[in-house]
Short mmCIF file of C-alpha atoms in Angstrom, two decimals:
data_model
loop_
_atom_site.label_atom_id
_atom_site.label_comp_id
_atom_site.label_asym_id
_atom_site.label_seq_id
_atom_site.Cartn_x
_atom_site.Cartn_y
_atom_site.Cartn_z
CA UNK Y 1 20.37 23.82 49.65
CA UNK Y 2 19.29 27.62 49.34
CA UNK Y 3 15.91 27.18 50.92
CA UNK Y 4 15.02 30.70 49.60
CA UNK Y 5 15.34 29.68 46.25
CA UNK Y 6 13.73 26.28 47.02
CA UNK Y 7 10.77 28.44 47.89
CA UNK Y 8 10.62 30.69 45.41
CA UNK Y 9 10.95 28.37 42.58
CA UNK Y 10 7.85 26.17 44.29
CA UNK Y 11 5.59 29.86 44.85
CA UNK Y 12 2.80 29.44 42.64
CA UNK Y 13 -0.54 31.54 42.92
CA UNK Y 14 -3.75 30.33 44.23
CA UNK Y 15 -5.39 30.00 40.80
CA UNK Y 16 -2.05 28.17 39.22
CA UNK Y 17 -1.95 25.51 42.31
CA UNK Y 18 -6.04 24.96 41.37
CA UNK Y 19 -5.46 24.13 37.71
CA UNK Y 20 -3.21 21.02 38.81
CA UNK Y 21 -6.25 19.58 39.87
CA UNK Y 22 -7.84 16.69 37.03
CA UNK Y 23 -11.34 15.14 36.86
CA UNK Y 24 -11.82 12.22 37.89
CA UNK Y 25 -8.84 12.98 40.88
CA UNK Y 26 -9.28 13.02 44.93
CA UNK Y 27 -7.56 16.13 46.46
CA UNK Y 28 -7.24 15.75 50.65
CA UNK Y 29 -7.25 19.04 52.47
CA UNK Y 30 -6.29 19.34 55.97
CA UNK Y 31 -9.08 19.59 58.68
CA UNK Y 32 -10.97 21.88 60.50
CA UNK Y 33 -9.00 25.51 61.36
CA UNK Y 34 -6.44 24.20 59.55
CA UNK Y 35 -8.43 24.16 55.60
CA UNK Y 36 -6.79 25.93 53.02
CA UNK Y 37 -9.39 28.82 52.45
CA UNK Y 38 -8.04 30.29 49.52
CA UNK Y 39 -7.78 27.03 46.89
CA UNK Y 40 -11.26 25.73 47.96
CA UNK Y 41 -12.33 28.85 47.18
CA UNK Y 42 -10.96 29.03 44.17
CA UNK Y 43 -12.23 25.46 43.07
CA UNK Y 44 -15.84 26.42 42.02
CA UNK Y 45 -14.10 28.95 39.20
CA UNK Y 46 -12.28 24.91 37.56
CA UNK Y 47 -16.55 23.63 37.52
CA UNK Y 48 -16.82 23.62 33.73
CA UNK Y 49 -13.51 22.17 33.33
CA UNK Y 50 -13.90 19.39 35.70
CA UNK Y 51 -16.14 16.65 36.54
CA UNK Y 52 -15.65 13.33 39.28
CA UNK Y 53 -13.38 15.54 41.89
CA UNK Y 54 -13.72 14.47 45.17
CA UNK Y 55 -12.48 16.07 48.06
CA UNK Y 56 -11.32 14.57 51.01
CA UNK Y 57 -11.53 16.34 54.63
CA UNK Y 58 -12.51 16.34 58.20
CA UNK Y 59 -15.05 18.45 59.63
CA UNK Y 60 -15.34 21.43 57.22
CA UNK Y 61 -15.83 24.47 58.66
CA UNK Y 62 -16.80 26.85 55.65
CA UNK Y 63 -19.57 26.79 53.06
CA UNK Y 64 -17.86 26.84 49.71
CA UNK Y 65 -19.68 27.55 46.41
CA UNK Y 66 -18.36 23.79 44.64
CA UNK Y 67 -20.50 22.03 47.27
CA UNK Y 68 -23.69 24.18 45.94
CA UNK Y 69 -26.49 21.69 44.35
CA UNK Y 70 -25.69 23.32 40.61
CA UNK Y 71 -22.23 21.41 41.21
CA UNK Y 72 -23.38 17.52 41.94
CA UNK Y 73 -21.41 15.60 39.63
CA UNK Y 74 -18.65 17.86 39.41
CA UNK Y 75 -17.36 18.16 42.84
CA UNK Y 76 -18.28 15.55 46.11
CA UNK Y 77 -16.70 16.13 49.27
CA UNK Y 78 -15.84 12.54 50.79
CA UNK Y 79 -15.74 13.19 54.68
CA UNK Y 80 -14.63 11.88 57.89
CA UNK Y 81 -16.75 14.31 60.30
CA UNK Y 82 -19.65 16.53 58.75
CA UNK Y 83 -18.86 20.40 59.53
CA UNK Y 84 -21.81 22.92 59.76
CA UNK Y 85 -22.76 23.20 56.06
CA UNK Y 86 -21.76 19.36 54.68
CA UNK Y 87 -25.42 18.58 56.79
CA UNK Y 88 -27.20 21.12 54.64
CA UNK Y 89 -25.02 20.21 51.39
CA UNK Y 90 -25.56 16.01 52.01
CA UNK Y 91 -29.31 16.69 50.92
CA UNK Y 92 -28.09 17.55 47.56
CA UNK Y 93 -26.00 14.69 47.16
CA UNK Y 94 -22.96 16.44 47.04
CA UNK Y 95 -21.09 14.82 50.55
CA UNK Y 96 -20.58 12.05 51.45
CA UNK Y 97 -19.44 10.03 54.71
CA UNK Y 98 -16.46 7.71 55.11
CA UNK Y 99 -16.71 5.70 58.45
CA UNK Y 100 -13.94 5.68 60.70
CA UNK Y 101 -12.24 5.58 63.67
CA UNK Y 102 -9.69 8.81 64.15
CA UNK Y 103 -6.49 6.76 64.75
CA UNK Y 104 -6.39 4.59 61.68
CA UNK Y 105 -8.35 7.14 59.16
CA UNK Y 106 -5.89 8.87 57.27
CA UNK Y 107 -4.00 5.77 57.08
CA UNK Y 108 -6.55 3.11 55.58
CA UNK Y 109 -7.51 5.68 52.81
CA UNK Y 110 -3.90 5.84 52.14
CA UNK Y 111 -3.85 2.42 51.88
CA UNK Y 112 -7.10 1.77 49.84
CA UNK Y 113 -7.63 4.52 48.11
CA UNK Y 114 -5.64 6.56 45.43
CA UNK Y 115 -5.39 9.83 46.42
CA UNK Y 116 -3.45 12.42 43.99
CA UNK Y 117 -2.68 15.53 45.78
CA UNK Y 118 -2.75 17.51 49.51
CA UNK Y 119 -3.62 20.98 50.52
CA UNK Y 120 -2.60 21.94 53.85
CA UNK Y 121 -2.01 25.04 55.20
CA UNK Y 122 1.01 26.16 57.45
CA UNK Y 123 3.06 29.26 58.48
CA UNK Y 124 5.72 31.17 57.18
CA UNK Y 125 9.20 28.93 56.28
CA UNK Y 126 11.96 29.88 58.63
CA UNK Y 127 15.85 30.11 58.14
CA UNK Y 128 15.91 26.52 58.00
CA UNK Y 129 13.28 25.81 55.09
CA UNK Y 130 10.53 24.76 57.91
CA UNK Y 131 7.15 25.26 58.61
CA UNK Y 132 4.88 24.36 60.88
CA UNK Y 133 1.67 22.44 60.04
CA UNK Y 134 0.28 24.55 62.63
CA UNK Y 135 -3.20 23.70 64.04
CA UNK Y 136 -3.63 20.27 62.47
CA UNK Y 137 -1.75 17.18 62.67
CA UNK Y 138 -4.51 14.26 62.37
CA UNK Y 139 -3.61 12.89 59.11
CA UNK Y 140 -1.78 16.15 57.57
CA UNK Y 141 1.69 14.99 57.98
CA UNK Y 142 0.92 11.52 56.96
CA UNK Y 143 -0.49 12.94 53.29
CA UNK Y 144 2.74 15.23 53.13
CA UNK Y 145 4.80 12.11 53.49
CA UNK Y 146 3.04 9.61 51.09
CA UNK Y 147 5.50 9.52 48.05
CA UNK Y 148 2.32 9.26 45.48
CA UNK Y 149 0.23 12.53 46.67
CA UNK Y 150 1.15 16.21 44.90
CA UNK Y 151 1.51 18.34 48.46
CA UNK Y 152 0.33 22.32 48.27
CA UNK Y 153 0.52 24.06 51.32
CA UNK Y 154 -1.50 27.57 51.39
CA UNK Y 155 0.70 29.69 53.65
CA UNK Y 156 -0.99 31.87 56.31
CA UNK Y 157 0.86 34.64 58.35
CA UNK Y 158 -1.79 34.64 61.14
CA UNK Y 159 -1.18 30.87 61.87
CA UNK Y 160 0.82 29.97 65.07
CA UNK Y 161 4.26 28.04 65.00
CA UNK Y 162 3.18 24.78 67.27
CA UNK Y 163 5.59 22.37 68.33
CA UNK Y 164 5.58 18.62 68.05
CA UNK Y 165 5.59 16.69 64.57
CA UNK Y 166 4.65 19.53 63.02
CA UNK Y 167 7.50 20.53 60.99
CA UNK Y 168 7.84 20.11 56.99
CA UNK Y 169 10.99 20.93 55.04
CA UNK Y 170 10.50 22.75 51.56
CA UNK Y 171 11.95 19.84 50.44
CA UNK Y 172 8.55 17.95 50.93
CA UNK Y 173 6.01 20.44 49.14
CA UNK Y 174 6.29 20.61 45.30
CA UNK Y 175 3.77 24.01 45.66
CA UNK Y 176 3.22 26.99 47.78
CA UNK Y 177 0.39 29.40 47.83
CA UNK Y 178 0.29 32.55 50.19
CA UNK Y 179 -2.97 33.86 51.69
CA UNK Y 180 -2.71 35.57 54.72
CA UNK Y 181 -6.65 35.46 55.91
CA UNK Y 182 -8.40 35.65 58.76
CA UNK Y 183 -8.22 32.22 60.93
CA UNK Y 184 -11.26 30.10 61.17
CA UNK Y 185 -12.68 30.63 65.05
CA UNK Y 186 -14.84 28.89 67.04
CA UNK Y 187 -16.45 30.90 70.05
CA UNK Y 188 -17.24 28.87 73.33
CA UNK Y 189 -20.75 27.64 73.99
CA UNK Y 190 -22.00 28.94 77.39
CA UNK Y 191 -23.37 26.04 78.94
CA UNK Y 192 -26.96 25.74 80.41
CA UNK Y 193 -28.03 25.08 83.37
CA UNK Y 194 -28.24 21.13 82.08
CA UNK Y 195 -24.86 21.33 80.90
CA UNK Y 196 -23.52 22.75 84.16
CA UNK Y 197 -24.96 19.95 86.06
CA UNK Y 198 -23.98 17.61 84.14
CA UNK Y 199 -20.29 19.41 84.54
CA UNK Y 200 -20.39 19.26 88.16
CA UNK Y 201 -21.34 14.87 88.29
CA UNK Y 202 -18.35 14.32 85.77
CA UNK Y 203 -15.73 16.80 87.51
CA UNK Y 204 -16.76 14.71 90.78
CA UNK Y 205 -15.87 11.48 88.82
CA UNK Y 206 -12.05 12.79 87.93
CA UNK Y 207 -9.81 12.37 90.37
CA UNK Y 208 -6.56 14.30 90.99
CA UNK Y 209 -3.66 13.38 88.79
CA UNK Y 210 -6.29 12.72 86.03
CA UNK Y 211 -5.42 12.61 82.63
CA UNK Y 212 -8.05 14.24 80.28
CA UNK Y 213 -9.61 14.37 76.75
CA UNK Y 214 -12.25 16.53 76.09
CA UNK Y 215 -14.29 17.95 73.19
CA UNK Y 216 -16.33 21.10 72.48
CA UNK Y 217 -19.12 22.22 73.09
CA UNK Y 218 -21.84 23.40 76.00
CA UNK Y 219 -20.95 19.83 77.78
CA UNK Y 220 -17.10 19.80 77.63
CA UNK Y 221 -17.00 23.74 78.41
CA UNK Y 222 -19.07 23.12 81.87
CA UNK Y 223 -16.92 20.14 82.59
CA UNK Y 224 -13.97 22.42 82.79
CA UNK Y 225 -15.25 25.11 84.38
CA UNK Y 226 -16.03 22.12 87.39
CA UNK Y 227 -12.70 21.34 87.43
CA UNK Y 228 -11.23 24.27 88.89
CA UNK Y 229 -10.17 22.78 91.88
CA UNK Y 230 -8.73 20.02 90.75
CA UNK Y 231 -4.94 20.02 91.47
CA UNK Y 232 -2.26 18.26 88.81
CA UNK Y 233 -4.82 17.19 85.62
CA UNK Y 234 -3.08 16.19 82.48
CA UNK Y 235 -4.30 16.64 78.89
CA UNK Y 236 -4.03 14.16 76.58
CA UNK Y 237 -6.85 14.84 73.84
CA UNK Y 238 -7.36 14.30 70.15
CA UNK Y 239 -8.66 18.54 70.16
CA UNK Y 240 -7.06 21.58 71.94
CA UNK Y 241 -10.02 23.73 73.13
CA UNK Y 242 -10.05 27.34 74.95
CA UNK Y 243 -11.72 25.26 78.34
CA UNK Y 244 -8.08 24.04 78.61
CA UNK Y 245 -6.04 27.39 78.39
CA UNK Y 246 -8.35 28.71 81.36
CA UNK Y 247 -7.62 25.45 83.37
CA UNK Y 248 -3.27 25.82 82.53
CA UNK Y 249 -3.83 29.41 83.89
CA UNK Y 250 -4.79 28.50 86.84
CA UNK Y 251 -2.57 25.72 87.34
CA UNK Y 252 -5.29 23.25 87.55
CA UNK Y 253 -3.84 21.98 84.88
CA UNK Y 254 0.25 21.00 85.37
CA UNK Y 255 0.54 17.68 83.50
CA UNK Y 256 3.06 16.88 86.12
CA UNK Y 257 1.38 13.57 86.96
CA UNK Y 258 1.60 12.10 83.36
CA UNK Y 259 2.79 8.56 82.31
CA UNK Y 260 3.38 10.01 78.87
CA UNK Y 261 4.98 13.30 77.89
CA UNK Y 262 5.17 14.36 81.04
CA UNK Y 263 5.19 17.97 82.23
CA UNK Y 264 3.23 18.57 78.32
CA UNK Y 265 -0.32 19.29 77.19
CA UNK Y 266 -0.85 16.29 73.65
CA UNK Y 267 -3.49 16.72 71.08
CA UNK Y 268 -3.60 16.28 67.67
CA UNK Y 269 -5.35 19.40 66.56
CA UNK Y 270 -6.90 23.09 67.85
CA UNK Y 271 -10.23 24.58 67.03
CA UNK Y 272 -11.77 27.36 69.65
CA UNK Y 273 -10.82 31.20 69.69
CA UNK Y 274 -7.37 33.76 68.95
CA UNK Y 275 -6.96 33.22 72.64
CA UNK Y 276 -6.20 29.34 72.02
CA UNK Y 277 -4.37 30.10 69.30
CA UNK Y 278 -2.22 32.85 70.64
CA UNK Y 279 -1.32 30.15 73.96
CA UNK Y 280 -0.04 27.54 71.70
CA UNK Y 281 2.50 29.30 69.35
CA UNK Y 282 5.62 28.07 70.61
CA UNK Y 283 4.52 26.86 73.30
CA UNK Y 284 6.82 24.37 74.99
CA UNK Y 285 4.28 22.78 77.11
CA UNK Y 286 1.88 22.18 74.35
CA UNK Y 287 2.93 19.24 71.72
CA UNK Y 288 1.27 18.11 68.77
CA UNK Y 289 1.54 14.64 67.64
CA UNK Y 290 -0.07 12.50 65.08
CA UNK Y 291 -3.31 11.53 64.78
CA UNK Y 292 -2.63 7.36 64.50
CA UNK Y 293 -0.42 7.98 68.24
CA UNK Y 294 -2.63 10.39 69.83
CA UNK Y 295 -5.67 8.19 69.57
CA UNK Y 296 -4.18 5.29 69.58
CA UNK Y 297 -6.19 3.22 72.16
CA UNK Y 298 -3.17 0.68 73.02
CA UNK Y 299 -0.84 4.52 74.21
CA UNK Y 300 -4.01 6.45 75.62
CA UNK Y 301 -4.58 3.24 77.99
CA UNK Y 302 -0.95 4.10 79.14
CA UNK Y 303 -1.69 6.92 81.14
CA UNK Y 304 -2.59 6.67 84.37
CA UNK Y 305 -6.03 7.61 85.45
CA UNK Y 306 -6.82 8.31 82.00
CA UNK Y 307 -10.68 10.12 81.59
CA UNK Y 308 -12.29 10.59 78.19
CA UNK Y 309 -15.07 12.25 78.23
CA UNK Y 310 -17.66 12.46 74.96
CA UNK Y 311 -20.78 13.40 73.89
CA UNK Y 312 -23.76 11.79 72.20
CA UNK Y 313 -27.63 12.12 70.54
CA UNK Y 314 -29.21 9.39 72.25
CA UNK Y 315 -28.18 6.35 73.99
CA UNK Y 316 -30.30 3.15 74.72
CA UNK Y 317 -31.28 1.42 78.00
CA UNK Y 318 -28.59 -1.53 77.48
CA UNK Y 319 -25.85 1.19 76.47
CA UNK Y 320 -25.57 1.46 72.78
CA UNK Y 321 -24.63 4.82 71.68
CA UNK Y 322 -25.48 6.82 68.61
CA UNK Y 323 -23.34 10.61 68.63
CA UNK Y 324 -23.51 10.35 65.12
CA UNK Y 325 -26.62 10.57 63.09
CA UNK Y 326 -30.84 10.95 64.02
CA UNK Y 327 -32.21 7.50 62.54
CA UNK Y 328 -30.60 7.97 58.84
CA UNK Y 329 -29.98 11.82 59.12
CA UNK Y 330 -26.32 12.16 59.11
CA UNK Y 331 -25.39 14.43 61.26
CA UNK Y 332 -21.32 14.75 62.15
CA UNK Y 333 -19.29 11.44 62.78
CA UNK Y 334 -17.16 8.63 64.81
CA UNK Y 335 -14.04 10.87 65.36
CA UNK Y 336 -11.90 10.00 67.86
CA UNK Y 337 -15.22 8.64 70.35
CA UNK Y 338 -14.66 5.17 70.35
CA UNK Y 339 -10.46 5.33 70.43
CA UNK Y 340 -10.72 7.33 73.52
CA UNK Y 341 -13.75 5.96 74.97
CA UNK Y 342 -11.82 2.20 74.91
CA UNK Y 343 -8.30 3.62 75.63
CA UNK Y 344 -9.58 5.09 78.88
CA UNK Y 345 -10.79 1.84 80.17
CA UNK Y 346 -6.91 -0.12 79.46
CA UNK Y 347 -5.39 2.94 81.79
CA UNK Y 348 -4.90 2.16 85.63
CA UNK Y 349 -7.51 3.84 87.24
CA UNK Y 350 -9.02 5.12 84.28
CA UNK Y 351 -12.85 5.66 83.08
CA UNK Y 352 -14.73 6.50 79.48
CA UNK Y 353 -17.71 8.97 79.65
CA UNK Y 354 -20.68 9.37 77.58
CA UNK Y 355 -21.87 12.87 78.55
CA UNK Y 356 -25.50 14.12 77.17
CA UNK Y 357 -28.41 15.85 78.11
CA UNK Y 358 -31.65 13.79 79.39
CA UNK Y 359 -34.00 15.57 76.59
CA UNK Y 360 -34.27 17.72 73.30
CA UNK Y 361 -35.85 20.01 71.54
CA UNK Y 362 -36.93 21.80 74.20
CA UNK Y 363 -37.54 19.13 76.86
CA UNK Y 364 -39.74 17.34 73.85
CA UNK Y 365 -37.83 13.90 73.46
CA UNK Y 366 -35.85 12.01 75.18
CA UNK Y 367 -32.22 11.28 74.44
CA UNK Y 368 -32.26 8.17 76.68
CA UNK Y 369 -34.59 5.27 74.79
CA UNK Y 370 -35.90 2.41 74.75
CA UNK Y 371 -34.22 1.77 70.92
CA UNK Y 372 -32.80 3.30 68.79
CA UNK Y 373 -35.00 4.49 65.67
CA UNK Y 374 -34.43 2.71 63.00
CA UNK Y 375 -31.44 3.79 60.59
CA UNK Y 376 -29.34 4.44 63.83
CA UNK Y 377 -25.56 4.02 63.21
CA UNK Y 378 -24.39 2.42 66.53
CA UNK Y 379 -21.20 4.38 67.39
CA UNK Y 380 -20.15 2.79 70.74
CA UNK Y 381 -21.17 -0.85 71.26
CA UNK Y 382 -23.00 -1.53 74.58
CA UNK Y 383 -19.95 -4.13 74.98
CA UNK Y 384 -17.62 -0.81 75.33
CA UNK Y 385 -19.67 1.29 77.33
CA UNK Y 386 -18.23 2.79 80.61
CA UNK Y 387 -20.68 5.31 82.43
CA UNK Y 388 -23.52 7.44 80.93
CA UNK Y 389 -24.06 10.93 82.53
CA UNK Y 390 -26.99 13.54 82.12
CA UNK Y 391 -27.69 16.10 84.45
CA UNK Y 392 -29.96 13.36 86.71
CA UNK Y 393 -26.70 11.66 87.71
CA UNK Y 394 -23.91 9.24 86.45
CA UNK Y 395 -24.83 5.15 85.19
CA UNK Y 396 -22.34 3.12 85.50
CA UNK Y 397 -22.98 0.35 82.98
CA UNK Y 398 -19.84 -1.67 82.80
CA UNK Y 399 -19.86 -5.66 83.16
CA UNK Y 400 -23.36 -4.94 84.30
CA UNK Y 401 -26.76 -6.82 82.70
CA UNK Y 402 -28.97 -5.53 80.82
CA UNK Y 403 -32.01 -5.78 83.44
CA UNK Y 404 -29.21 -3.47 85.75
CA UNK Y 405 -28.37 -1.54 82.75
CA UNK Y 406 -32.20 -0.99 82.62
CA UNK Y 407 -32.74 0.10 85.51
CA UNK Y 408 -29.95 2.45 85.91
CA UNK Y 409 -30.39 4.24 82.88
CA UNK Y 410 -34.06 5.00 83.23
CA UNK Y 411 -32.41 6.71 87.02
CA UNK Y 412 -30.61 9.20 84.96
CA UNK Y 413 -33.30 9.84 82.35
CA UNK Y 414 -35.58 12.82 82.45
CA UNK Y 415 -38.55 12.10 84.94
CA UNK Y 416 -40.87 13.40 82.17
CA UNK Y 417 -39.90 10.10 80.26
CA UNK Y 418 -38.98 7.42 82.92
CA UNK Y 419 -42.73 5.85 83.30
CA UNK Y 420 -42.57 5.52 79.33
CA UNK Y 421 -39.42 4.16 79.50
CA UNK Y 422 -40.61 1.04 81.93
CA UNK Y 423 -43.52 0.37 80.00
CA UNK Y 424 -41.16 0.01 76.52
CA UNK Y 425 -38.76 -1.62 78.47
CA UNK Y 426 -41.27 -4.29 79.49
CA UNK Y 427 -42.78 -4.58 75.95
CA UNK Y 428 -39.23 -5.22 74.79
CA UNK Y 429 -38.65 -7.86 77.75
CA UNK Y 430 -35.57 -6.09 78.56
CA UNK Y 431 -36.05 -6.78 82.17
#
């Protein structure tokens, strides 16, 4: 096979990919850092063409003119995680949420849904006819290889060649775009002083040898900052973050005392800065892997001393926890929590971590209640719950009762809140 040809013969522009799209079709684009800027760009210029598109995708990162209120009924993004602008866009009824758990999401809408085509994005095609699917890997590969789904992949010269399952023949695509833009970058939060405390009770929770998975955000970015003298961590996370190039740097970091892929840094995708990206192009101790193994509770309990850490809105006195929406205000989604937060607890040695600050809004509310408001979606059962940390200390809330649950829960609220927090507790009878 000439692969040149091959590539030529499937190079389309951005506006002739776009006018494959139908009404009344579902177009998945990958997630994240890894959208295809260019053809969702270009979708608002198909509006008075179309009608009943939905598009399918993870955390969106950029506010595209289809998703504007003028366009309800022609476009609806169907989500698994709301990005920045799908909370502003959801009041206009044009996004939607699809519940989920990150391991098995890509493949039950495979599998009970019909979706017609893919955008992804990926690098340049080398000698061989590959590219790399670059910064995503959740559920990208699994849409390039479903037999029924059109696949366009918007090339991008800025995006870094990562290794792993990440590589796609030309044989694979039927269309190819080019847009060499800038990436899509997230800049570290600097954590407060809440944050940092909270950082320094979870870093004294992870032993040496640790496996980790962390997120983003103030939390996760003062948890790794704590760890800096830790000696031989391992990452095994569903999201590559900056907190983790700073922590391989300093050899904090060696994943040397992994059960699985030893002497490698796993994830299934990378948001966070150039600097991130820049580490993992070609880099043979980072891997990418699927989203469905990654997460996969049954391998994540495999490592040893396996710690996922994640953060939450508000969590109850018996445990339940809600990182998802306030009462029935959507607000981002399930992701990978509860696939993470369970595999932990089947590793050897290993612990899940619900990490959140004791108030909000200023030291207004508490994030620790009595009950949830009403309209709360429950994203980790109190029957899964591990330990609950603010910046007041750690609760340790597994095979414990409620009336223990109670009381250790109100010992890590904010001391603003803990007398309110008896007397609701005693209304309720929770003790």
């Amino acid at each position: 096979m000439n692969v040149n040809k091959k590539y030529q013969e499937k190079l389309v522009t951005i506006p002739e990919a776009v006018s494959k799209v139908k009404s009344n079709q579902k177009v998945v684009i990958a997630m994240a850092a890894s959208e295809p800027q260019g053809l969702l760009h270009e979708l608002e210029n198909r509006s008075d063409e179309l009608e009943n598109v939905n598009i399918v995708s993870c955390l969106m990162m950029g506010d595209y003119n289809f998703l504007k209120p003028e366009m309800k009924g022609t476009f609806l993004n169907e989500t698994w995680f709301y990005g920045p602008a799908d909370r502003e866009n959801h009041k206009h009824g044009n996004v939607t949420y699809i519940p989920n758990n990150l391991h098995e999401a890509g493949m039950k809408k495979l599998e009970n849904d019909n979706l017609n085509i893919f955008w992804g994005t990926a690098t340049p095609m080398d000698e061989n006819g590959y590219f790399s699917l670059s910064l995503g890997l959740t559920y990208e590969k699994m849409m390039v290889e479903n037999k029924n789904t059109m696949v366009v992949l918007e090339i991008n010269e800025n995006l870094p060649w990562t290794l792993g399952d990440t590589q796609v023949h030309i044989s694979q695509v039927d269309h190819i775009v080019e847009n060499t833009v800038p990436l899509i970058e997230v800049p570290p939060i600097e954590p407060g002083e809440e944050e940092k405390k909270i950082g320094e009770y979870v870093a004294e929770m992870i032993e040496d040898g640790s496996t980790l998975q962390l997120g983003i955000g103030g939390i996760p970015n003062a948890i790794a900052h704590s760890l800096r003298n830790k000696k031989d961590l391992g990452i095994h996370t569903e999201m590559f973050t900056d907190g983790m190039v700073e922590l391989f740097k300093e050899g904090v970091i060696t994943n040397q005392k992994k059960t699985l892929w030893k002497g490698k840094m796993v994830g299934t995708f990378a948001m966070g800065t150039k600097k991130l990206y820049d580490f993992i192009d070609t880099n043979l101790a980072v891997e990418f892997q699927q989203g469905n193994v990654t997460n996969d509770p049954y391998i994540i309990g495999q490592n040893h001393k396996m710690v996922s850490v994640n953060t939450a809105l508000q969590v109850d006195l018996t445990g339940q926890v809600c990182s998802e929406a306030i009462a029935n205000k959507h607000y981002s989604g399930t992701g990978g929590q509860v696939d993470t937060h369970r595999g932990a607890q089947r590793s050897e040695g290993g612990k899940g971590i619900i990490a959140l600050r004791s108030s909000a809004k200023n030291g207004e509310i508490s994030t620790i209640v009595a009950e949830l408001p009403a309209g709360s979606k429950i994203t980790l059962g109190r029957n899964d719950i591990d330990y609950v940390v603010t910046e007041y200390g750690a609760a340790h809330l597994k095979g414990k009762s409620i009336r223990e649950r109670v009381d250790a829960m109100i010992g890590i609220a904010h001391p603003d809140f803990r007398d309110e927090l008896r007397e609701k507790a005693d209304k309720l009878k929770l003790w």
